[in-house]
Coordinates of C-alpha atoms and ligand atoms in Angstrom, one line a residue:
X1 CA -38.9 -117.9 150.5
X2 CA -35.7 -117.6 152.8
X3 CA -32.5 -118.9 151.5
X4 CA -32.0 -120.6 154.8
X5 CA -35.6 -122.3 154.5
X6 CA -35.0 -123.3 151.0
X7 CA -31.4 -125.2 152.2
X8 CA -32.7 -126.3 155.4
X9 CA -35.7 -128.3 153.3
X10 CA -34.6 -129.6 150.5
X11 CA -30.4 -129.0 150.7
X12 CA -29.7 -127.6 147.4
X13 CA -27.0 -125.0 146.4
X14 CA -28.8 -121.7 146.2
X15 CA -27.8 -120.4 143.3
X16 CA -27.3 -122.9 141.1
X17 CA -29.6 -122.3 137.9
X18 CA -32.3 -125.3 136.9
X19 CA -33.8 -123.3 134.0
X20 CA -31.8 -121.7 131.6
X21 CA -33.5 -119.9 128.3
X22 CA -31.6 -118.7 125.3
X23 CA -32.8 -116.8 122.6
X24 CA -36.1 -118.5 122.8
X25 CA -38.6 -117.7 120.4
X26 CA -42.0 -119.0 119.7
X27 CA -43.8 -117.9 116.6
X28 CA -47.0 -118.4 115.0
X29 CA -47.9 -118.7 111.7
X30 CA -51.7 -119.1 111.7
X31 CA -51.8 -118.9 107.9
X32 CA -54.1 -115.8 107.2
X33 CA -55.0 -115.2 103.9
X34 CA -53.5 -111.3 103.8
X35 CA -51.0 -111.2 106.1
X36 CA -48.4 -114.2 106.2
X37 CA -46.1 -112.7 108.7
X38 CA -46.3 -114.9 112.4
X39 CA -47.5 -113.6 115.4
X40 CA -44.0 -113.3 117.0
X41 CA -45.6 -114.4 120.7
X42 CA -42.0 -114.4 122.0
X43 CA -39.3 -112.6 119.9
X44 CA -36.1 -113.7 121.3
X45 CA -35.7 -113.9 125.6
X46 CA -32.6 -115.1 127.4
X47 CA -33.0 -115.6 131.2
X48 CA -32.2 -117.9 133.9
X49 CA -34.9 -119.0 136.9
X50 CA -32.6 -120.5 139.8
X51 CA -33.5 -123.9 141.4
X52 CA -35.6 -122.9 144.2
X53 CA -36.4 -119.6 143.7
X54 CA -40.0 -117.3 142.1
X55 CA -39.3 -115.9 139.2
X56 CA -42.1 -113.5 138.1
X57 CA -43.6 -112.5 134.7
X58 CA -45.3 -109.6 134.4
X59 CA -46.6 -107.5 131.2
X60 CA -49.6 -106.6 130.0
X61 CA -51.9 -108.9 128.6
X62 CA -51.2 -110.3 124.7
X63 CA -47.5 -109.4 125.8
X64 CA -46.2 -112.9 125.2
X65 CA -46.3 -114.2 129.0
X66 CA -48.3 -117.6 129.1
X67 CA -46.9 -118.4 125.5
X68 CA -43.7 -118.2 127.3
X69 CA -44.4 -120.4 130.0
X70 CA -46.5 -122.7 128.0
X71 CA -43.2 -122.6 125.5
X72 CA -40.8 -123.7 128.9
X73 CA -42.7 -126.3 129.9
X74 CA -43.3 -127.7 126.2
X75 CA -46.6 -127.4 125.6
X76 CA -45.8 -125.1 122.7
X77 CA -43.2 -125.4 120.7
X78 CA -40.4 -123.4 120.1
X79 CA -39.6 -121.5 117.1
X80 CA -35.9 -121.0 117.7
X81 CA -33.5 -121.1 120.9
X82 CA -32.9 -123.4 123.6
X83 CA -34.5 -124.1 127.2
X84 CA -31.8 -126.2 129.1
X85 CA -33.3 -127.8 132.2
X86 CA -30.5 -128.8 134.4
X87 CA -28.5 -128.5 131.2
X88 CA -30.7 -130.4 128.7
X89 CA -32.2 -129.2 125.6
X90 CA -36.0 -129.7 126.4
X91 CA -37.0 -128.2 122.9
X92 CA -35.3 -131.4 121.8
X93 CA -37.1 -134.0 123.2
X94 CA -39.7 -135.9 121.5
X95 CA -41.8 -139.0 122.4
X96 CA -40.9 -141.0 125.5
X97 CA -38.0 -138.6 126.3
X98 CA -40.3 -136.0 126.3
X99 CA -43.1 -137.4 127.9
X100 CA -40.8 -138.7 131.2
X101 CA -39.3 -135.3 131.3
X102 CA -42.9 -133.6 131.3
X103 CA -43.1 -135.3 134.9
X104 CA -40.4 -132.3 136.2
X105 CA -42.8 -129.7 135.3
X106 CA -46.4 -128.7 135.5
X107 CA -48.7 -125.6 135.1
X108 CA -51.1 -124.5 137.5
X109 CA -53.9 -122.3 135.7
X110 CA -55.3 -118.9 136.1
X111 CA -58.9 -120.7 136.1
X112 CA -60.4 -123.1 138.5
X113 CA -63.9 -123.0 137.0
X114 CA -62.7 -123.9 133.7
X115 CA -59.3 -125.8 134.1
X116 CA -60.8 -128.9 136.0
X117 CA -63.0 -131.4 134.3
X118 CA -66.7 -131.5 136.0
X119 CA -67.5 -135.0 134.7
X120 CA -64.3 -136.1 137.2
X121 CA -64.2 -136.6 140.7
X122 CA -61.9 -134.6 142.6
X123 CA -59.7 -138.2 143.2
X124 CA -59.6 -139.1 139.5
X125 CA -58.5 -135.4 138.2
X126 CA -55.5 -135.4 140.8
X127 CA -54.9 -139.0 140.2
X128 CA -55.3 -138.4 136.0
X129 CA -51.1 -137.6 135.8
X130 CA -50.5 -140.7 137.8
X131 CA -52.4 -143.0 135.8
X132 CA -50.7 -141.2 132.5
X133 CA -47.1 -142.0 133.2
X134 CA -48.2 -145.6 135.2
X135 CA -47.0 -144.4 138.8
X136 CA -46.7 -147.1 141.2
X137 CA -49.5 -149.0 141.5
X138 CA -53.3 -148.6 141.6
X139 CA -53.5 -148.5 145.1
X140 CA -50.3 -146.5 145.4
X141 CA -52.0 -143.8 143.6
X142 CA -55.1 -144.1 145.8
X143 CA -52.7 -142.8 148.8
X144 CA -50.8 -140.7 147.0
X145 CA -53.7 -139.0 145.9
X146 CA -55.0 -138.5 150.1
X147 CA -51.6 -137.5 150.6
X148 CA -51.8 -134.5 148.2
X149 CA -55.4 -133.5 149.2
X150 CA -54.1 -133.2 152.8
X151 CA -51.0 -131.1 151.6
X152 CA -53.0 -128.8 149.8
X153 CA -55.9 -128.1 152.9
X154 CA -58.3 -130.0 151.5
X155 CA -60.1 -133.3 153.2
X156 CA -60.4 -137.0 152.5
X157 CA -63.9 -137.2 151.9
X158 CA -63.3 -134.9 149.4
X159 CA -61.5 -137.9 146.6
X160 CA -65.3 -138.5 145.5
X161 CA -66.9 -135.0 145.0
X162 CA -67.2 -133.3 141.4
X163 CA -65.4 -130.1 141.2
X164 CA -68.7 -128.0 141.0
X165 CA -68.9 -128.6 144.5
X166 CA -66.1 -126.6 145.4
X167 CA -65.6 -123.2 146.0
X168 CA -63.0 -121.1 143.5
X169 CA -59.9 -121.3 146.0
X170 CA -61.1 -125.1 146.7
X171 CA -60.9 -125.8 142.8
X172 CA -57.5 -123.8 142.7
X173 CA -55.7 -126.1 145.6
X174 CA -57.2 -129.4 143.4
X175 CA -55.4 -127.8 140.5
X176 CA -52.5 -127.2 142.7
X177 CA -52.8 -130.8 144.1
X178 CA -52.9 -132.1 140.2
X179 CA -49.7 -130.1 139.4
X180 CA -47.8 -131.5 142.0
X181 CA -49.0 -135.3 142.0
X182 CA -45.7 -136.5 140.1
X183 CA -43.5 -134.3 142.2
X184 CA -42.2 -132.0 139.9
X185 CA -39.4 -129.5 140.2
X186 CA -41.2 -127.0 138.5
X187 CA -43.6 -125.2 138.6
X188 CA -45.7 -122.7 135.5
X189 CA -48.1 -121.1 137.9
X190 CA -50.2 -119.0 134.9
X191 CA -52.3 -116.0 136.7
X192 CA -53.2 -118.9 139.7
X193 CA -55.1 -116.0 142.2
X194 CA -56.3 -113.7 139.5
X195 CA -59.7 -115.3 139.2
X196 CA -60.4 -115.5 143.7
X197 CA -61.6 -113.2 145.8
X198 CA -58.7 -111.0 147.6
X199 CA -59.3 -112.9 150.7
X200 CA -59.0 -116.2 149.1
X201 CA -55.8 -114.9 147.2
X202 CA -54.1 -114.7 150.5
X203 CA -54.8 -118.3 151.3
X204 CA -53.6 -119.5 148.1
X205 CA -50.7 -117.7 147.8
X206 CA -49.4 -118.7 151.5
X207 CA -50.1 -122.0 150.6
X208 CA -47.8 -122.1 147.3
X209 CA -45.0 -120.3 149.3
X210 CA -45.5 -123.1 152.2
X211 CA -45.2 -126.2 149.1
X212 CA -42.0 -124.3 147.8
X213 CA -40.5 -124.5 151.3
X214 CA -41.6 -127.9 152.1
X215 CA -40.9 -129.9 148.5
X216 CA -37.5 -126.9 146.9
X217 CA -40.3 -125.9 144.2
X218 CA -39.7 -123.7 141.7
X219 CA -41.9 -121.2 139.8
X220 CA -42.5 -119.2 137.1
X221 CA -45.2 -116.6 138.2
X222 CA -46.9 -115.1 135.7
X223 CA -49.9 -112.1 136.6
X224 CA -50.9 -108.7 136.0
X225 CA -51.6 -108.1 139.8
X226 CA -47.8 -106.4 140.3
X227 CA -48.8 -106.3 144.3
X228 CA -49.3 -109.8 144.4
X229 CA -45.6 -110.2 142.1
X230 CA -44.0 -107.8 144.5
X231 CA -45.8 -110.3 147.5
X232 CA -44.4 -113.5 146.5
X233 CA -41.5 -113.5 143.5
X234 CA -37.6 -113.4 144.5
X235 CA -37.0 -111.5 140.8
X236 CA -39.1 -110.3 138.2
X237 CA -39.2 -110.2 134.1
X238 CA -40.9 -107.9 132.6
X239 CA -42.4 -108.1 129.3
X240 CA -43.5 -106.2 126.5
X241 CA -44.5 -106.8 123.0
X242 CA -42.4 -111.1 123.4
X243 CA -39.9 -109.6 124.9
X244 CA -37.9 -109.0 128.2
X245 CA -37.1 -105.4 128.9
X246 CA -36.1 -105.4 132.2
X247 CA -35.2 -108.1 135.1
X248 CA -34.1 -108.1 138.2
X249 CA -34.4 -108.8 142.3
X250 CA -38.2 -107.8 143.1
X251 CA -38.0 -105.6 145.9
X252 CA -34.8 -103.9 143.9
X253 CA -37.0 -103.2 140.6
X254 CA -40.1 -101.5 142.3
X255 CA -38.1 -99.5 144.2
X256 CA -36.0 -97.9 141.5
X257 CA -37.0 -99.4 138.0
X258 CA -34.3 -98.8 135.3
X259 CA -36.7 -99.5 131.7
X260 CA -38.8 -96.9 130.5
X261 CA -41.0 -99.5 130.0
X262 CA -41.4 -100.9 133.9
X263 CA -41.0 -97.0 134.9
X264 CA -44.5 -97.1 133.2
X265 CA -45.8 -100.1 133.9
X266 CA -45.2 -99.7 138.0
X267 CA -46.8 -96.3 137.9
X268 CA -49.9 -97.4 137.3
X269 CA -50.0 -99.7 141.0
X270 CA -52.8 -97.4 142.8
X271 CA -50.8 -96.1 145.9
X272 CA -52.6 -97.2 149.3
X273 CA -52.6 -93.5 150.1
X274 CA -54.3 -91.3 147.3
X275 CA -52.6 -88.6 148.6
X276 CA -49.3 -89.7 148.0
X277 CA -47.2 -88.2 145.7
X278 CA -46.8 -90.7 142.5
X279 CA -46.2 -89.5 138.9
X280 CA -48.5 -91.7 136.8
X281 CA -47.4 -92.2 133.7
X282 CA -49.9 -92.7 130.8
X283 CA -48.7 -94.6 127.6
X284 CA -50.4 -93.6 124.3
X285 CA -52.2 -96.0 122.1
X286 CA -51.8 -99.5 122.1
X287 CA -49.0 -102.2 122.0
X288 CA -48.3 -102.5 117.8
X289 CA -49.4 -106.2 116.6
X290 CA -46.9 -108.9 117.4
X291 CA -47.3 -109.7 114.5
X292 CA -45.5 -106.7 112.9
X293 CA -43.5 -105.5 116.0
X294 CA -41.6 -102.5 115.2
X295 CA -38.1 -102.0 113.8
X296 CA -35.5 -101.3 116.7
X297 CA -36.8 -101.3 120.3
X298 CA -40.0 -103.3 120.4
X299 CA -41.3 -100.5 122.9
X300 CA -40.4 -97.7 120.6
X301 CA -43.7 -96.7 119.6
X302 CA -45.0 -95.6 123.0
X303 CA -42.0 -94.9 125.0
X304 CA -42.2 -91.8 126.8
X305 CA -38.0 -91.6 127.0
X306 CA -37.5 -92.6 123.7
X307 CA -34.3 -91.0 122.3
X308 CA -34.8 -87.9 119.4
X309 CA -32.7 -86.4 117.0
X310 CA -30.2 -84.3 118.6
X311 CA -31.6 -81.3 116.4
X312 CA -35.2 -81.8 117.9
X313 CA -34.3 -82.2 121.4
X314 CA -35.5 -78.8 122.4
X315 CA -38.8 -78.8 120.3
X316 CA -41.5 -78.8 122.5
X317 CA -42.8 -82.0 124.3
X318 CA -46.3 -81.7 123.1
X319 CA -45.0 -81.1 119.4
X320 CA -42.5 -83.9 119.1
X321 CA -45.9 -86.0 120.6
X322 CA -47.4 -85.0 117.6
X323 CA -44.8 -86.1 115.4
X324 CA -44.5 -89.6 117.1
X325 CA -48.1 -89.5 116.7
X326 CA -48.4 -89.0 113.1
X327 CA -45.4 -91.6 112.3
X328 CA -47.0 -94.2 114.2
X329 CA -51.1 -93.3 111.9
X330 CA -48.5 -94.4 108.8
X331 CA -47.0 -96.9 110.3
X332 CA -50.7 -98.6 111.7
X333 CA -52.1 -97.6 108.1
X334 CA -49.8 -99.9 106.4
X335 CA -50.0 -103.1 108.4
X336 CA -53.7 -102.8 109.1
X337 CA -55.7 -105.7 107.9
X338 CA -57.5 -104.1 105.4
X339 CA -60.5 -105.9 104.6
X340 CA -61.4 -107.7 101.0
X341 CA -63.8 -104.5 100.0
X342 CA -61.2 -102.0 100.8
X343 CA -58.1 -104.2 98.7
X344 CA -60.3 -104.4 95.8
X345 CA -61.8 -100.7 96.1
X346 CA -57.7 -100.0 96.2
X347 CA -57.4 -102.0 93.3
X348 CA -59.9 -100.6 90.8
X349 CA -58.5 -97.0 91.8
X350 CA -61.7 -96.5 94.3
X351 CA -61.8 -93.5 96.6
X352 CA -60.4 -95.4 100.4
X353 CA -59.9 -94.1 103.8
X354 CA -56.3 -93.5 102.5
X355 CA -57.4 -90.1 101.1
X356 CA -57.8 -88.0 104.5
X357 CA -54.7 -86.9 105.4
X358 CA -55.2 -83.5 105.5
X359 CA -58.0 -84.4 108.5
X360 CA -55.3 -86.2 110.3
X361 CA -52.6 -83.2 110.1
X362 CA -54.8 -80.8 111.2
X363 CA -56.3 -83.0 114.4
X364 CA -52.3 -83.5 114.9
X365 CA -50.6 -80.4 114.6
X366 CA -53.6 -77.7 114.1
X367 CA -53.3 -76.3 118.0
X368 CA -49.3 -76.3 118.4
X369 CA -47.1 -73.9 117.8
X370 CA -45.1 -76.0 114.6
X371 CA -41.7 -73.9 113.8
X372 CA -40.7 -74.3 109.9
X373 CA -38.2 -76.4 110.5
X374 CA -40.5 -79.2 111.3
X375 CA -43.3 -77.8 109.4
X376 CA -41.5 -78.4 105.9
X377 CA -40.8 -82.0 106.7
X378 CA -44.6 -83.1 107.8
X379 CA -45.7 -81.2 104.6
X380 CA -43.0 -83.0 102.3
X381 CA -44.4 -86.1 103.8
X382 CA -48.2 -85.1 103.7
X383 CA -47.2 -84.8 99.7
X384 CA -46.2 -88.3 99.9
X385 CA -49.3 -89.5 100.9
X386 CA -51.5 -87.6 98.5
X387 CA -49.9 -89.2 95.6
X388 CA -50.5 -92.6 97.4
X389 CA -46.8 -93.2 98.2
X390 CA -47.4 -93.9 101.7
X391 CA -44.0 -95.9 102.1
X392 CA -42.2 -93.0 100.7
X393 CA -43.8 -90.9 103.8
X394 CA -42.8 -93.5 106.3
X395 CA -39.5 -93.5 104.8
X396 CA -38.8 -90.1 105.1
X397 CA -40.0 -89.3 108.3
X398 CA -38.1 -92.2 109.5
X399 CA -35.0 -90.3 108.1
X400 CA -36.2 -87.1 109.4
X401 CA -37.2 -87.7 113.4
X402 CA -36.1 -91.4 113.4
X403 CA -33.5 -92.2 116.3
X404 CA -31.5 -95.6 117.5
X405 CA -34.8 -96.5 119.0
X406 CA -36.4 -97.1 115.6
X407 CA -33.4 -98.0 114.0
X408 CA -31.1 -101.2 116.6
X409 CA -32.5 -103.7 118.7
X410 CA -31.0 -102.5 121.9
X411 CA -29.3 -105.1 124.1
X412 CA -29.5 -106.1 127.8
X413 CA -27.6 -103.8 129.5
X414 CA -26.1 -104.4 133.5
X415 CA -27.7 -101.7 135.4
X416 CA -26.9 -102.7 139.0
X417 CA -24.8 -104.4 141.3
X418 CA -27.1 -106.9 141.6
X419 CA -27.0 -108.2 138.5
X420 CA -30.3 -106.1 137.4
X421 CA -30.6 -105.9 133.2
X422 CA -32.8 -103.5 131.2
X423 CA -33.1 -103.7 127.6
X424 CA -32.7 -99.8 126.3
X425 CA -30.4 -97.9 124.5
X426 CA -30.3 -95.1 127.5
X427 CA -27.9 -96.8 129.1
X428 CA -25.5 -96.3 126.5
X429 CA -23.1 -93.5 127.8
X430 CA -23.7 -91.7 125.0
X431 CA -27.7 -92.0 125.6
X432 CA -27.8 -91.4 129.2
X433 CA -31.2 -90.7 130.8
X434 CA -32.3 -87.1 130.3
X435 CA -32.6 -85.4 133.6
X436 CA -36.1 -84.1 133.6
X437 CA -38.4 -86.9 132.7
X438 CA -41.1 -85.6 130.6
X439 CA -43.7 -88.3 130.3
X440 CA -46.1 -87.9 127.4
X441 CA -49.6 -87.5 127.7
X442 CA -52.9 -88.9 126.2
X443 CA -53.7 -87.3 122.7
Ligands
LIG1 S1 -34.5 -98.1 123.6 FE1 -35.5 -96.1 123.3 S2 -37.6 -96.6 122.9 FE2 -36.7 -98.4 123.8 S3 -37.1 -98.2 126.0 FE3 -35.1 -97.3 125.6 S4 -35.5 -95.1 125.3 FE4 -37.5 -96.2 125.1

């Protein structure tokens, strides 16, 4: 929305900050019988969303966004850190305190055909919030409710339908309607076009820019769709693995993004013209669990820029892949969930799928040229594994190729005059970005 929009309707400072996160995390421990570590959902995020403006939140999916927006509005609870709205402590609050601040701050859901309750009318699911914190009186509600159905496009006679009746973007502007009954300041809007039809995306969309500018809203946007971010947010976070890696002013970020990590994610937005000119870059493997993120940069297992060794820099791209490759089988081997059969064939000294190393050097490294010097290393480390010391492997290839990426949690790091901050260790001036980008590709 337009700073002069924003003051002209609801005369606030621009500016000034309503949300402010800080070192907010939100585990969970969902007590499996193997593995006891949580699933670290958001590891640790400090931002700031301003009153007024769109923040969005974009990642890909499992990469800690709804847990975070569900954790700022309170409907999770926070492991550590704080979320100060307007300077209070909202992890905090507990009972009535809690419940009269929940009033500031709704969710909109990703969706309709699920979120809304078919066994309501359309006038009792908007009017459900009211009745919940006692607003006003019966009546009261009654108009309050017509009120919002007009806001949102919809029409009178519609108080005593069942949502089945609707369309998807009808069901959306109830949920929209819902969200805003006790007129709250903010607003988790959680994937709210993903689920319509493009045409129908539009519509919605307009309409939640036109409620920011009429009632000084603001949102959290959280989607996948990074055309429809780019559409309608002010700044973006990006996440990966429950945390932020990069954030910054939208239009600023696509243009020219800083992280390794958005580099990658914004490559993959198909170009209107297919004959464009784009670089595509292609991550390897999956995101590691969140529930055993890695040491050091949480984006250090796929990261096409990650920083080597100084005596490996020149080894050949496809070779160091290879390397990364084989550190991450280890790595994977040893967290993996290994079912009861395969503990207790470990335990009575059976014959696992730990024993085929030599299968996985040769599919790694049996086409590239290796030079000895690297050569001697994977061997020493092959070794390791044969004699079922799979930690002492990890360990010394971690000693070997391992770089600042696997080793420090890099910090935020100013990257712009605008304020922009990216989470990497390249921009450290010792670390600066290498001047060729050599992006890896699928193995
Ligand atoms: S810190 Fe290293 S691994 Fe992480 S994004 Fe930067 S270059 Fe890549």
């Amino acid at each position: 929305m337009s700073e002069q929009v924003r003051q002209e309707s609801v005369g606030v400072q621009t500016g000034e900050t309503l949300v402010d996160v800080n070192g907010l995390k939100t585990y969970y421990d969902d007590g499996g019988i193997i593995d006891s570590n949580p699933v670290k959902a958001v590891d640790g995020v400090d931002f700031e969303i301003k009153r007024g403006e769109t923040l969005g939140l974009v990642g890909e999916s499992g990469c800690g966004k709804t847990t975070l927006g569900r954790t700022l509005i309170q409907l999770e609870d926070a492991t550590a850190g704080e979320v100060l709205f307007d300077g209070t402590d909202v992890t905090e609050l507990s009972g009535t305190e809690l419940k009269n601040w929940r009033r500031n701050s709704q969710m909109v859901f990703q969706d309709p055909e699920s979120s809304l309750n078919d066994r309501m009318t359309v006038g009792e699911i908007i009017r459900e919030p009211l009745d919940v914190h006692d607003w006003e009186t019966p009546q009261e509600r009654r108009e309050r409710v017509r009120e919002l159905l007009d806001v949102v496009g919809l029409q009178p006679e519609h108080y005593y339908r069942y949502p089945h009746q609707f369309s998807g973007g009808q069901r959306q502007r109830i949920g929209i309607a819902r969200a805003l009954a006790l007129e709250p300041e903010f607003v988790v809007l959680d994937e709210p076009v993903s689920a319509l039809d493009v045409s129908v995306q539009a519509q919605i969309l307009n309409l939640l820019e036109d409620l920011q500018d009429e009632f000084g809203l603001t949102y959290l946007f959280i989607a996948h769709d990074l055309s429809v971010v780019r559409h309608i947010c002010d700044r973006v976070a990006v996440m990966y693995l429950g945390n932020v890696m990069e954030l910054g002013e939208t239009e600023e970020m696509f243009a020219n993004p800083k992280n390794p990590y958005t580099h990658s994610l914004l490559s993959a937005i198909p170009e209107p013209d297919p004959t464009a000119d784009k670089e595509r870059v292609t991550l390897r493997g999956t995101p590691p669990s969140p529930r055993d993120p890695p040491a050091g940069c949480p984006f250090t297992t796929r990261c096409p820029m990650k920083i080597r060794p100084e005596k490996y820099e020149d080894i050949d791209p496809d070779l160091w892949v290879a390397i990364e490759v084989f550190r991450e089988v280890l790595r994977e081997r040893a967290r993996a969930e290994k079912s009861l059969t395969e503990i207790a064939k470990e335990k009575l000294g059976m014959e696992t799928r730990f024993s085929d190393i030599d299968e996985i050097r040769t599919e790694l490294f049996g086409d590239l040229d290796v030079p000895s010097r690297v050569r001697e290393h994977v061997e020493v480390a092959a070794n390791h594994v044969e004699q079922n010391d799979e930690h002492a492997a990890r360990e010394y290839l971690a000693d070997e190729f391992g770089s600042i990426c696997d080793a420090e949690d890099p910090s935020m790091h100013v990257v712009s005059d605008t304020g922009r901050t990216s989470n990497c260790h390249r921009h450290l001036p010792d670390y600066q970005e290498p001047d060729e980008f050599t992006p890896y590709t699928e193995r």
